[in-house]
């Protein structure tokens, strides 16, 4: 419910005369331990019951707007979900970030499932 998120910023600098920044990336991350013990799923040592849904991008446009992504998170939370399964394609990184911010676990589907012989 209340994730503890951290930021990491890594920069590649030019050495020598001037210390110019050649490249820089910043990522947000959280640390957690997920394990299965018997019939229990545990998150950071606490038993967890998953309540969730499958999710598809249902829109007339090729890209969902931030408000639509936030609406999906709101619907999940209103229904008591703490888990969502992203279906059959790469999930929008903005949606994954929102899940992190709201403490929703996500199962990101393996791509290419239709290409099996």
mmCIF file of C-alpha atoms in Angstrom:
data_model
loop_
_atom_site.group_PDB
_atom_site.id
_atom_site.type_symbol
_atom_site.label_atom_id
_atom_site.label_comp_id
_atom_site.label_asym_id
_atom_site.label_seq_id
_atom_site.Cartn_x
_atom_site.Cartn_y
_atom_site.Cartn_z
ATOM 1 C CA UNK A 1 0.000 0.000 0.000
ATOM 2 C CA UNK A 2 2.715 2.481 0.898
ATOM 3 C CA UNK A 3 5.705 1.702 -1.295
ATOM 4 C CA UNK A 4 9.094 3.139 -0.450
ATOM 5 C CA UNK A 5 10.527 4.296 -3.771
ATOM 6 C CA UNK A 6 14.085 5.496 -4.333
ATOM 7 C CA UNK A 7 15.901 7.355 -7.119
ATOM 8 C CA UNK A 8 19.255 6.496 -8.626
ATOM 9 C CA UNK A 9 21.058 8.860 -10.977
ATOM 10 C CA UNK A 10 24.140 7.712 -12.881
ATOM 11 C CA UNK A 11 26.210 10.026 -15.073
ATOM 12 C CA UNK A 12 29.101 9.352 -17.405
ATOM 13 C CA UNK A 13 31.567 12.229 -17.285
ATOM 14 C CA UNK A 14 34.391 13.175 -19.618
ATOM 15 C CA UNK A 15 37.656 13.165 -17.715
ATOM 16 C CA UNK A 16 40.489 15.531 -18.357
ATOM 17 C CA UNK A 17 40.250 19.287 -18.832
ATOM 18 C CA UNK A 18 36.501 19.829 -18.614
ATOM 19 C CA UNK A 19 34.156 17.462 -16.831
ATOM 20 C CA UNK A 20 31.333 17.402 -19.359
ATOM 21 C CA UNK A 21 28.375 15.081 -18.811
ATOM 22 C CA UNK A 22 28.392 12.614 -21.722
ATOM 23 C CA UNK A 23 25.307 10.683 -20.678
ATOM 24 C CA UNK A 24 22.986 10.537 -17.698
ATOM 25 C CA UNK A 25 20.115 8.301 -16.644
ATOM 26 C CA UNK A 26 17.824 8.481 -13.629
ATOM 27 C CA UNK A 27 15.610 5.608 -12.528
ATOM 28 C CA UNK A 28 13.133 5.124 -9.738
ATOM 29 C CA UNK A 29 13.065 1.763 -8.003
ATOM 30 C CA UNK A 30 11.791 -0.051 -4.961
ATOM 31 C CA UNK A 31 13.227 -3.005 -3.110
ATOM 32 C CA UNK A 32 11.038 -5.901 -2.064
ATOM 33 C CA UNK A 33 11.226 -9.603 -1.416
ATOM 34 C CA UNK A 34 8.530 -11.771 -2.996
ATOM 35 C CA UNK A 35 8.459 -15.443 -2.072
ATOM 36 C CA UNK A 36 6.177 -18.454 -2.014
ATOM 37 C CA UNK A 37 5.949 -20.572 1.137
ATOM 38 C CA UNK A 38 3.622 -23.499 0.819
ATOM 39 C CA UNK A 39 0.379 -22.001 -0.468
ATOM 40 C CA UNK A 40 1.233 -18.458 0.651
ATOM 41 C CA UNK A 41 2.651 -15.593 -1.360
ATOM 42 C CA UNK A 42 4.699 -13.325 0.894
ATOM 43 C CA UNK A 43 5.767 -9.739 0.279
ATOM 44 C CA UNK A 44 8.585 -8.485 2.494
ATOM 45 C CA UNK A 45 7.909 -11.359 4.890
ATOM 46 C CA UNK A 46 4.145 -10.708 5.228
ATOM 47 C CA UNK A 47 1.468 -13.040 3.856
ATOM 48 C CA UNK A 48 -0.298 -11.423 0.908
ATOM 49 C CA UNK A 49 -3.565 -12.270 -0.782
ATOM 50 C CA UNK A 50 -3.697 -11.063 -4.383
ATOM 51 C CA UNK A 51 -6.874 -9.369 -5.579
ATOM 52 C CA UNK A 52 -6.616 -8.346 -9.175
ATOM 53 C CA UNK A 53 -7.639 -8.223 -12.767
ATOM 54 C CA UNK A 54 -6.365 -8.737 -16.295
ATOM 55 C CA UNK A 55 -5.826 -5.429 -18.063
ATOM 56 C CA UNK A 56 -5.952 -4.540 -21.750
ATOM 57 C CA UNK A 57 -5.500 -1.095 -23.283
ATOM 58 C CA UNK A 58 -9.032 -0.415 -24.505
ATOM 59 C CA UNK A 59 -8.941 2.773 -26.516
ATOM 60 C CA UNK A 60 -9.613 4.118 -29.991
ATOM 61 C CA UNK A 61 -6.156 5.680 -30.201
ATOM 62 C CA UNK A 62 -2.736 3.979 -30.333
ATOM 63 C CA UNK A 63 -1.582 5.702 -27.126
ATOM 64 C CA UNK A 64 -3.354 6.176 -23.807
ATOM 65 C CA UNK A 65 -3.250 9.627 -22.296
ATOM 66 C CA UNK A 66 -1.961 10.077 -18.701
ATOM 67 C CA UNK A 67 -5.509 10.734 -17.468
ATOM 68 C CA UNK A 68 -6.663 7.390 -18.918
ATOM 69 C CA UNK A 69 -3.819 5.555 -17.202
ATOM 70 C CA UNK A 70 -4.642 7.286 -13.912
ATOM 71 C CA UNK A 71 -8.322 6.369 -14.387
ATOM 72 C CA UNK A 72 -7.338 2.691 -14.708
ATOM 73 C CA UNK A 73 -5.342 2.898 -11.463
ATOM 74 C CA UNK A 74 -8.306 4.578 -9.756
ATOM 75 C CA UNK A 75 -10.655 1.830 -10.935
ATOM 76 C CA UNK A 76 -8.293 -0.871 -9.685
ATOM 77 C CA UNK A 77 -7.970 0.788 -6.273
ATOM 78 C CA UNK A 78 -11.743 1.423 -6.019
ATOM 79 C CA UNK A 79 -12.340 -2.299 -6.632
ATOM 80 C CA UNK A 80 -9.835 -3.262 -3.920
ATOM 81 C CA UNK A 81 -7.198 -4.610 -6.299
ATOM 82 C CA UNK A 82 -3.557 -4.917 -5.288
ATOM 83 C CA UNK A 83 -2.504 -6.862 -8.395
ATOM 84 C CA UNK A 84 -2.915 -6.528 -12.162
ATOM 85 C CA UNK A 85 -1.865 -8.780 -15.028
ATOM 86 C CA UNK A 86 -0.757 -6.879 -18.115
ATOM 87 C CA UNK A 87 -2.027 -8.772 -21.116
ATOM 88 C CA UNK A 88 0.032 -10.006 -24.064
ATOM 89 C CA UNK A 89 2.080 -6.909 -24.877
ATOM 90 C CA UNK A 90 4.546 -4.526 -23.287
ATOM 91 C CA UNK A 91 2.867 -2.288 -20.730
ATOM 92 C CA UNK A 92 3.252 1.474 -20.916
ATOM 93 C CA UNK A 93 6.144 2.493 -18.606
ATOM 94 C CA UNK A 94 3.908 5.290 -17.277
ATOM 95 C CA UNK A 95 1.354 2.688 -16.176
ATOM 96 C CA UNK A 96 4.091 0.635 -14.485
ATOM 97 C CA UNK A 97 5.242 3.782 -12.639
ATOM 98 C CA UNK A 98 1.690 4.470 -11.472
ATOM 99 C CA UNK A 99 1.402 0.893 -10.205
ATOM 100 C CA UNK A 100 4.629 1.409 -8.239
ATOM 101 C CA UNK A 101 3.350 4.678 -6.770
ATOM 102 C CA UNK A 102 0.057 3.106 -5.661
ATOM 103 C CA UNK A 103 1.419 -0.181 -4.341
ATOM 104 C CA UNK A 104 -0.112 -2.339 -7.065
ATOM 105 C CA UNK A 105 1.871 -5.436 -7.999
ATOM 106 C CA UNK A 106 1.967 -6.229 -11.718
ATOM 107 C CA UNK A 107 2.564 -9.366 -13.713
ATOM 108 C CA UNK A 108 4.068 -8.154 -16.974
ATOM 109 C CA UNK A 109 3.189 -10.740 -19.624
ATOM 110 C CA UNK A 110 5.984 -12.410 -21.607
ATOM 111 C CA UNK A 111 6.050 -11.081 -25.153
ATOM 112 C CA UNK A 112 5.840 -13.368 -28.159
ATOM 113 C CA UNK A 113 3.476 -15.956 -26.681
ATOM 114 C CA UNK A 114 1.702 -16.275 -30.049
ATOM 115 C CA UNK A 115 4.912 -17.212 -31.872
ATOM 116 C CA UNK A 116 5.246 -20.711 -30.433
ATOM 117 C CA UNK A 117 5.427 -23.605 -32.912
#
